[in-house]
Structures are given as C-alpha cells and as structure tokens.
Tab-separated table of C-alpha atoms in Angstrom:
chain	number	residue	atom	x	y	z
A	1	MET	CA	0.000	0.000	0.000
A	2	SER	CA	1.468	3.333	-1.001
A	3	ALA	CA	1.839	6.253	1.367
A	4	GLU	CA	-1.072	8.282	0.039
A	5	ASP	CA	-3.432	5.327	0.484
A	6	VAL	CA	-2.463	5.042	4.121
A	7	LEU	CA	-3.333	8.706	4.521
A	8	PHE	CA	-6.983	7.993	3.735
A	9	ASP	CA	-7.077	5.180	6.316
A	10	MET	CA	-5.485	7.394	8.928
A	11	LEU	CA	-7.851	10.268	8.264
A	12	HIS	CA	-10.778	7.908	8.486
A	13	SER	CA	-9.739	6.420	11.819
A	14	GLU	CA	-9.038	9.886	13.194
A	15	ILE	CA	-12.518	11.019	12.182
A	16	VAL	CA	-14.005	7.953	13.851
A	17	SER	CA	-12.173	8.524	17.117
A	18	TYR	CA	-12.996	12.236	17.001
A	19	LEU	CA	-16.707	11.698	16.517
A	20	VAL	CA	-17.168	8.604	18.659
A	21	PRO	CA	-15.556	9.020	22.084
A	22	LYS	CA	-14.274	5.772	23.521
A	23	SER	CA	-15.836	6.289	26.928
A	24	SER	CA	-19.449	6.684	25.833
A	25	GLU	CA	-21.738	3.751	26.512
A	26	ASP	CA	-24.161	3.959	23.637
A	27	GLU	CA	-22.325	5.101	20.568
A	28	ASP	CA	-23.999	7.651	18.359
A	29	LEU	CA	-22.931	6.816	14.847
A	30	SER	CA	-25.427	9.000	13.012
A	31	ILE	CA	-22.986	11.840	12.305
A	32	LEU	CA	-20.501	9.361	10.887
A	33	GLU	CA	-23.200	7.847	8.714
A	34	HIS	CA	-24.266	11.278	7.513
A	35	LEU	CA	-20.665	12.100	6.652
A	36	GLY	CA	-20.538	9.040	4.436
A	37	TYR	CA	-23.903	9.844	2.925
A	38	SER	CA	-22.811	13.293	1.875
A	39	CYS	CA	-19.529	11.983	0.474
A	40	GLY	CA	-21.223	9.214	-1.475
A	41	TRP	CA	-23.789	11.575	-2.886
A	42	ARG	CA	-21.181	14.006	-4.174
A	43	LEU	CA	-18.732	11.351	-5.281
A	44	ILE	CA	-21.240	9.594	-7.503
A	45	GLU	CA	-21.753	12.814	-9.444
A	46	ARG	CA	-18.062	12.855	-10.197
A	47	ILE	CA	-17.347	9.238	-11.106
A	48	THR	CA	-20.381	8.691	-13.313
A	49	LYS	CA	-19.459	11.666	-15.457
A	50	GLU	CA	-17.711	9.712	-18.178
A	51	LEU	CA	-19.885	6.624	-17.917
A	52	PRO	CA	-22.907	5.578	-19.950
A	53	ARG	CA	-26.338	5.749	-18.432
A	54	TYR	CA	-27.387	3.091	-15.934
A	55	LYS	CA	-31.027	2.163	-15.983
A	56	GLU	CA	-31.592	-1.025	-14.039
A	57	GLU	CA	-31.256	-1.303	-10.296
A	58	LEU	CA	-29.024	-4.369	-10.629
A	59	GLU	CA	-26.762	-2.501	-13.040
A	60	VAL	CA	-26.346	0.258	-10.489
A	61	LEU	CA	-25.527	-2.239	-7.730
A	62	LYS	CA	-22.946	-3.903	-9.953
A	63	PHE	CA	-21.430	-0.516	-10.595
A	64	ILE	CA	-21.198	0.070	-6.823
A	65	CYS	CA	-19.418	-3.267	-6.397
A	66	THR	CA	-16.903	-2.719	-9.162
A	67	ASP	CA	-16.086	0.841	-10.226
A	68	PHE	CA	-17.279	2.622	-7.108
A	69	TRP	CA	-15.601	0.210	-4.702
A	70	SER	CA	-12.315	0.258	-6.538
A	71	CYS	CA	-12.426	4.040	-6.650
A	72	VAL	CA	-12.738	4.252	-2.881
A	73	TYR	CA	-11.066	1.090	-1.607
A	74	LYS	CA	-8.763	0.127	-4.508
A	75	LYS	CA	-10.362	-3.282	-4.760
A	76	GLN	CA	-13.662	-4.751	-5.871
A	77	VAL	CA	-16.363	-6.310	-3.759
A	78	ASP	CA	-15.772	-10.064	-3.635
A	79	ASN	CA	-19.346	-11.208	-3.873
A	80	LEU	CA	-22.750	-9.706	-4.546
A	81	ARG	CA	-25.920	-11.590	-3.724
A	82	THR	CA	-29.524	-10.646	-4.210
A	83	ASN	CA	-32.947	-12.158	-3.708
A	84	HIS	CA	-34.271	-10.103	-6.674
A	85	GLN	CA	-36.733	-8.473	-4.311
A	86	GLY	CA	-34.746	-5.482	-3.259
A	87	VAL	CA	-32.272	-7.079	-0.877
A	88	TYR	CA	-28.602	-7.081	-1.810
A	89	VAL	CA	-25.676	-8.389	0.190
A	90	LEU	CA	-22.138	-7.235	-0.537
A	91	HIS	CA	-19.370	-9.456	0.763
A	92	ASP	CA	-15.952	-7.960	1.182
A	93	ASN	CA	-13.473	-10.574	2.346
A	94	GLU	CA	-10.845	-8.032	3.161
A	95	PHE	CA	-12.485	-4.764	3.992
A	96	ARG	CA	-9.924	-2.035	3.766
A	97	PHE	CA	-10.662	-0.296	7.068
A	98	PHE	CA	-10.463	-3.613	8.920
A	99	SER	CA	-7.443	-5.135	7.252
A	100	LYS	CA	-5.026	-3.186	9.445
A	101	LEU	CA	-7.089	-3.460	12.619
A	102	SER	CA	-7.444	-7.080	13.459
A	103	ASN	CA	-7.440	-10.565	12.041
A	104	GLY	CA	-10.018	-12.449	14.042
A	105	THR	CA	-12.527	-11.454	16.664
A	106	GLN	CA	-10.415	-9.513	19.146
A	107	TYR	CA	-11.780	-5.996	18.500
A	108	LEU	CA	-15.143	-7.113	17.233
A	109	LYS	CA	-17.022	-4.883	19.648
A	110	SER	CA	-15.535	-1.681	18.307
A	111	ALA	CA	-15.650	-2.762	14.667
A	112	PRO	CA	-19.063	-1.346	13.626
A	113	LYS	CA	-17.998	2.264	13.977
A	114	TYR	CA	-15.285	1.677	11.392
A	115	ALA	CA	-17.839	0.461	8.871
A	116	THR	CA	-20.493	3.121	9.474
A	117	PHE	CA	-18.921	5.636	7.121
A	118	THR	CA	-19.078	3.048	4.354
A	119	CYS	CA	-22.746	2.306	5.079
A	120	GLY	CA	-23.460	5.980	4.580
A	121	LEU	CA	-21.287	6.070	1.485
A	122	ILE	CA	-23.345	3.306	-0.143
A	123	ARG	CA	-26.632	4.864	0.911
A	124	GLY	CA	-25.651	8.286	-0.446
A	125	ALA	CA	-24.464	6.832	-3.730
A	126	LEU	CA	-27.678	4.876	-4.252
A	127	GLU	CA	-29.789	7.842	-3.231
A	128	ASN	CA	-28.261	9.998	-5.931
A	129	PHE	CA	-29.086	7.267	-8.442
A	130	GLY	CA	-32.684	7.575	-7.282
A	131	ILE	CA	-32.686	4.415	-5.162
A	132	SER	CA	-33.682	4.886	-1.523
A	133	SER	CA	-32.265	2.247	0.738
A	134	ILE	CA	-31.316	1.143	4.224
A	135	VAL	CA	-27.752	-0.089	4.599
A	136	THR	CA	-26.608	-2.163	7.562
A	137	VAL	CA	-23.398	-3.992	8.235
A	138	GLU	CA	-22.728	-7.450	9.620
A	139	ILE	CA	-19.299	-8.345	10.962
A	140	ILE	CA	-18.608	-11.854	12.129
A	141	ARG	CA	-14.888	-12.022	11.829
A	142	MET	CA	-12.564	-9.253	10.767
A	143	PRO	CA	-11.321	-8.335	8.223
A	144	SER	CA	-14.300	-9.630	6.276
A	145	CYS	CA	-17.706	-7.964	6.425
A	146	LYS	CA	-21.094	-7.966	4.794
A	147	PHE	CA	-23.162	-4.964	3.824
A	148	HIS	CA	-26.894	-5.550	3.668
A	149	ILE	CA	-28.742	-3.194	1.386
A	150	GLN	CA	-32.481	-3.072	1.528
A	151	VAL	CA	-33.996	-1.050	-1.271
A	152	LEU	CA	-37.098	0.850	-0.259
A	153	PRO	CA	-40.006	1.024	-2.680
A	154	SER	CA	-39.755	4.276	-4.632
A	155	SER	CA	-42.437	6.862	-4.144
A	156	SER	CA	-42.959	7.538	-7.851
B	1	MET	CA	-10.256	40.599	-41.671
B	2	HIS	CA	-11.546	37.042	-41.819
B	3	LEU	CA	-10.991	36.650	-38.154
B	4	GLN	CA	-13.179	39.590	-37.461
B	5	ILE	CA	-16.122	38.158	-39.373
B	6	LEU	CA	-15.847	34.889	-37.487
B	7	GLN	CA	-15.942	36.818	-34.274
B	8	VAL	CA	-19.309	38.252	-35.207
B	9	TYR	CA	-20.795	34.837	-35.875
B	10	PHE	CA	-19.414	33.186	-32.800
B	11	SER	CA	-20.247	35.999	-30.471
B	12	ASP	CA	-23.747	34.584	-30.219
B	13	MET	CA	-23.552	30.911	-29.409
B	14	ALA	CA	-26.513	29.960	-27.256
B	15	LEU	CA	-29.488	31.946	-26.027
B	16	CYS	CA	-30.044	30.233	-22.751
B	17	VAL	CA	-28.477	27.644	-20.447
B	18	ALA	CA	-30.502	25.963	-17.734
B	19	VAL	CA	-29.985	23.312	-15.068
B	20	VAL	CA	-32.991	21.412	-13.763
B	21	SER	CA	-32.727	19.151	-10.730
B	22	LYS	CA	-33.801	15.521	-10.562
B	23	GLU	CA	-37.073	16.638	-8.982
B	24	ASN	CA	-37.591	18.932	-11.996
B	25	ALA	CA	-37.014	22.132	-10.068
B	26	PRO	CA	-35.021	24.854	-11.825
B	27	LYS	CA	-31.592	25.180	-10.258
B	28	TYR	CA	-29.937	27.622	-12.587
B	29	VAL	CA	-31.070	29.697	-15.566
B	30	THR	CA	-29.105	32.261	-17.470
B	31	SER	CA	-29.984	33.833	-20.777
B	32	LEU	CA	-28.515	36.255	-23.215
B	33	ASN	CA	-31.516	38.537	-23.606
B	34	PRO	CA	-33.505	39.056	-20.417
B	35	GLU	CA	-36.609	39.989	-22.424
B	36	ASP	CA	-36.823	36.485	-23.975
B	37	GLU	CA	-36.210	34.714	-20.721
B	38	LEU	CA	-39.806	34.032	-19.746
B	39	GLN	CA	-40.675	32.598	-23.149
B	40	ILE	CA	-37.588	30.385	-23.098
B	41	GLN	CA	-38.390	29.183	-19.606
B	42	TYR	CA	-41.817	28.083	-20.801
B	43	GLU	CA	-40.207	26.175	-23.636
B	44	ILE	CA	-37.715	24.496	-21.320
B	45	HIS	CA	-40.546	23.599	-19.022
B	46	SER	CA	-42.379	21.827	-21.809
B	47	SER	CA	-39.257	20.079	-23.036
B	48	ILE	CA	-38.871	18.371	-19.657
B	49	ASP	CA	-41.707	16.136	-20.863
B	50	PHE	CA	-39.699	15.264	-23.959
B	51	VAL	CA	-36.774	14.308	-21.746
B	52	GLU	CA	-38.885	11.981	-19.637
B	53	GLU	CA	-40.361	10.437	-22.738
B	54	LYS	CA	-36.957	9.875	-24.305
B	55	LEU	CA	-35.598	8.289	-21.145
B	56	LYS	CA	-38.547	5.949	-20.834
B	57	THR	CA	-39.035	4.771	-24.396
B	58	GLY	CA	-35.608	4.963	-25.984
B	59	LYS	CA	-33.956	1.672	-25.165
B	60	LYS	CA	-30.923	1.106	-27.307
B	61	ASP	CA	-28.933	4.249	-27.881
B	62	MET	CA	-30.190	5.967	-24.743
B	63	ARG	CA	-27.006	5.055	-22.930
B	64	ASP	CA	-25.577	8.315	-24.166
B	65	LEU	CA	-26.020	11.135	-21.681
B	66	TYR	CA	-26.566	13.595	-24.522
B	67	LEU	CA	-30.149	13.462	-25.737
B	68	GLY	CA	-29.855	15.683	-28.798
B	69	LEU	CA	-32.542	18.013	-30.111
B	70	LEU	CA	-35.620	17.819	-27.920
B	71	TYR	CA	-37.940	20.423	-29.269
B	72	SER	CA	-37.902	23.234	-31.763
B	73	THR	CA	-40.130	26.218	-32.200
B	74	GLU	CA	-40.098	28.932	-34.818
B	75	ASP	CA	-37.429	30.857	-32.933
B	76	HIS	CA	-35.594	28.395	-30.748
B	77	LYS	CA	-34.066	24.954	-30.700
B	78	ILE	CA	-33.767	23.188	-27.375
B	79	TYR	CA	-31.124	20.570	-26.723
B	80	GLY	CA	-31.032	18.315	-23.685
B	81	TYR	CA	-28.554	16.319	-21.628
B	82	VAL	CA	-29.289	14.170	-18.600
B	83	THR	CA	-26.645	12.958	-16.169
B	84	ASN	CA	-26.663	9.545	-14.545
B	85	THR	CA	-28.185	11.154	-11.501
B	86	LYS	CA	-31.139	12.554	-13.510
B	87	VAL	CA	-29.968	16.148	-13.432
B	88	LYS	CA	-31.038	17.836	-16.658
B	89	PHE	CA	-29.124	20.422	-18.623
B	90	PHE	CA	-30.711	22.474	-21.385
B	91	VAL	CA	-29.150	24.650	-24.022
B	92	VAL	CA	-31.379	26.850	-26.172
B	93	ILE	CA	-30.097	28.198	-29.462
B	94	ASP	CA	-31.566	30.432	-32.101
B	95	SER	CA	-33.275	28.496	-34.920
B	96	SER	CA	-31.505	30.631	-37.496
B	97	ASN	CA	-28.112	29.715	-36.088
B	98	LEU	CA	-26.826	27.157	-38.580
B	99	LEU	CA	-23.224	27.339	-37.484
B	100	LEU	CA	-23.663	25.168	-34.445
B	101	ARG	CA	-23.401	21.493	-35.256
B	102	ASP	CA	-24.208	18.548	-33.051
B	103	ASN	CA	-20.586	18.260	-32.004
B	104	GLU	CA	-20.405	21.831	-30.765
B	105	ILE	CA	-23.565	21.359	-28.737
B	106	ARG	CA	-22.116	18.181	-27.245
B	107	PHE	CA	-19.014	20.111	-26.306
B	108	MET	CA	-21.100	22.773	-24.574
B	109	PHE	CA	-22.817	20.121	-22.485
B	110	ARG	CA	-19.513	18.492	-21.594
B	111	LYS	CA	-18.185	21.780	-20.306
B	112	LEU	CA	-21.372	22.362	-18.378
B	113	HIS	CA	-21.244	18.879	-16.878
B	114	THR	CA	-17.622	19.316	-15.800
B	115	ALA	CA	-18.493	22.614	-14.132
B	116	TYR	CA	-21.458	20.957	-12.458
B	117	THR	CA	-19.458	18.055	-11.013
B	118	ASP	CA	-16.843	20.486	-9.737
B	119	LEU	CA	-19.630	22.388	-8.049
B	120	MET	CA	-21.039	19.211	-6.491
B	121	CYS	CA	-17.659	18.381	-5.005
B	122	ASN	CA	-17.419	21.838	-3.512
B	123	PRO	CA	-18.331	21.740	0.184
B	124	PHE	CA	-19.762	25.253	0.003
B	125	TYR	CA	-22.532	24.043	-2.239
B	126	ILE	CA	-25.350	22.314	-0.353
B	127	PRO	CA	-27.100	19.800	-2.624
B	128	GLY	CA	-30.534	21.070	-3.547
B	129	ASP	CA	-29.728	24.762	-3.341
B	130	TYR	CA	-30.082	27.167	-6.228
B	131	ILE	CA	-26.732	27.463	-7.989
B	132	THR	CA	-25.047	30.761	-7.194
B	133	SER	CA	-21.428	29.746	-7.719
B	134	GLU	CA	-19.387	32.317	-9.612
B	135	ASN	CA	-17.271	29.661	-11.273
B	136	PHE	CA	-20.295	27.864	-12.614
B	137	ASN	CA	-21.790	31.138	-13.737
B	138	LYS	CA	-18.613	31.971	-15.627
B	139	VAL	CA	-18.714	28.687	-17.535
B	140	ALA	CA	-22.406	29.106	-18.357
B	141	ARG	CA	-21.920	32.703	-19.515
B	142	GLY	CA	-18.979	31.487	-21.584
B	143	ILE	CA	-21.292	29.078	-23.379
B	144	LEU	CA	-23.750	31.884	-24.093
B	145	THR	CA	-21.215	34.283	-25.479
B	146	GLY	CA	-18.903	31.758	-27.045
B	147	ASN	CA	-15.681	32.994	-25.529
B	148	SER	CA	-14.553	30.492	-23.006
C-alpha cells in the first residue's frame, strides 16, 4: 500500500475517534453515517461523469461493487448476492478499514464504527441514483464484512 | 479581416443555459436577452416532458447522456442532456443559427457537466440549493457568449 493510500485510512480512523468518544456507553454513529452519505452523494456525481447511463437497479448495484468500490477502496467487492426483491448483500473478504485493525474477533465490539462511514457512502451513492435504501453492516470475523442493502419502494 | 467576421458569428452561441434538478425544479437559468427569458423558460418547461419520454421509451442508444434536439419552435431549438443522476441540462439556441453542429452542442454540455461536477464536489454548495457559484456562472456565460 502506497503512502497516500495510508493517509486515507489514517484520516478515516481519526474522524471515527474524534466523533465517537471511547468512553461513551451507547455510541452515536449518526454523524458518521451522515458524513458518508454526503460523500457518497457528491462522489457519484463525479465518477459517473464519463460513464454511460445506468437504468436497471441491478446494473447500479454492480457498478457500486466494481467501479465505485475500486475508486474508494482500490479493490472490488468479492461477492454480490440478491434475492431479486430489493435485498442485496455485498461481501468484502478483506475490507480495507479492517485489514489493518485485526485478524479475528479480538476488536469485534468496536468494529461497527469503522464500517459506518461506508454504510453511509453506499446509501448516499444509491440515493443519488434515485434508489432509496437502508444499509446495515454485519461483521462476524474481521477483516471480512457484509453490507446488507435493503432497497425501499420508490415513491414515484 | 476574416478573423473579425468569425468573431461576429461566434459571439452569439446559445441563447439560454438551464440546469434542472432531478425533482424537476429549476436550479440555474441564465440567458442572453432578459426579455426572452420568460418565453424560453416556458419552452424548457415543456421540453422536460420530452426528456422523460426519451428516457422511458428509448432503449438502445439511450445510454448516451446527450439526448440531442428535444424540441424546436419557430425561434428556438432546445437541446437536452441528462446525467446519470437525472440532473437535466438544457441549451437553447436560435433556430436561425446554422453554425452550431451537433458536435459543438455536445461540447457545450460536456463543459457544463464538468463545471457541475466540480460544483457538487465543492463543500460550500449544499445539494438542492439554487446554484449561485461564480465559477459555474462563468462557464455558463462562456457558453452563451462563445468565448470560453
């Protein structure tokens, strides 16, 4: 990993520790999620500029797993699953923010706050494509993690 | 001498440039002659329907963000462009302006799109606000007057 890539990881973990104090009992991750949302929303405007138009929901999700993920995390999502009814699960076997943290279950309790930004990032990106969704994360063993995306029925 | 004549032709590139949000709310309008502005806004308003129609029905070649000529009246021709995020750009030109080819119009939209993405990545712009950025305004005015 080159030096400028590490910079992004460091900035991210500093933001997490700034916004989520270690001592607090119930962690408030909403600001972190909103940060990701705003980033994702703006970022999508930039990276879809040169790309052809996406029409289908599945096409958009595939784009998130490939181009979008490699733009942010320098790798692609390892597996995408769907039930074709609006639920998508993204498997990342080596999630970038976890890969330097732990290999196993040692820090499992404090793991979610390091994935919250990414949840927001996905939600913001989909929102700008016109897809409203709820994104949650499931971590069983670091550094792998699963993002569950539930697409909400559109109002139009 | 020749250069001077060209200048006269190119000094009047487009009549109006407009940005319409994904919810079809106007986000930015600028036009060359303020007295035509209302009429042009009506025409842009009606061409939003053409955009929706093109996006829905056109299946094959609709992968291009540039939609081409949407609507023409006696005085104006309206061209459209829709980003992946459903933000619509419109450029209105004079019907008698035969100098502008498809390629030039495409180029105008590209410049507009680049300015728009730069604006979106600017933290001072809150998504959903009316566009008041000076940089964006400069690009849009450049498209109107042809010197950019």
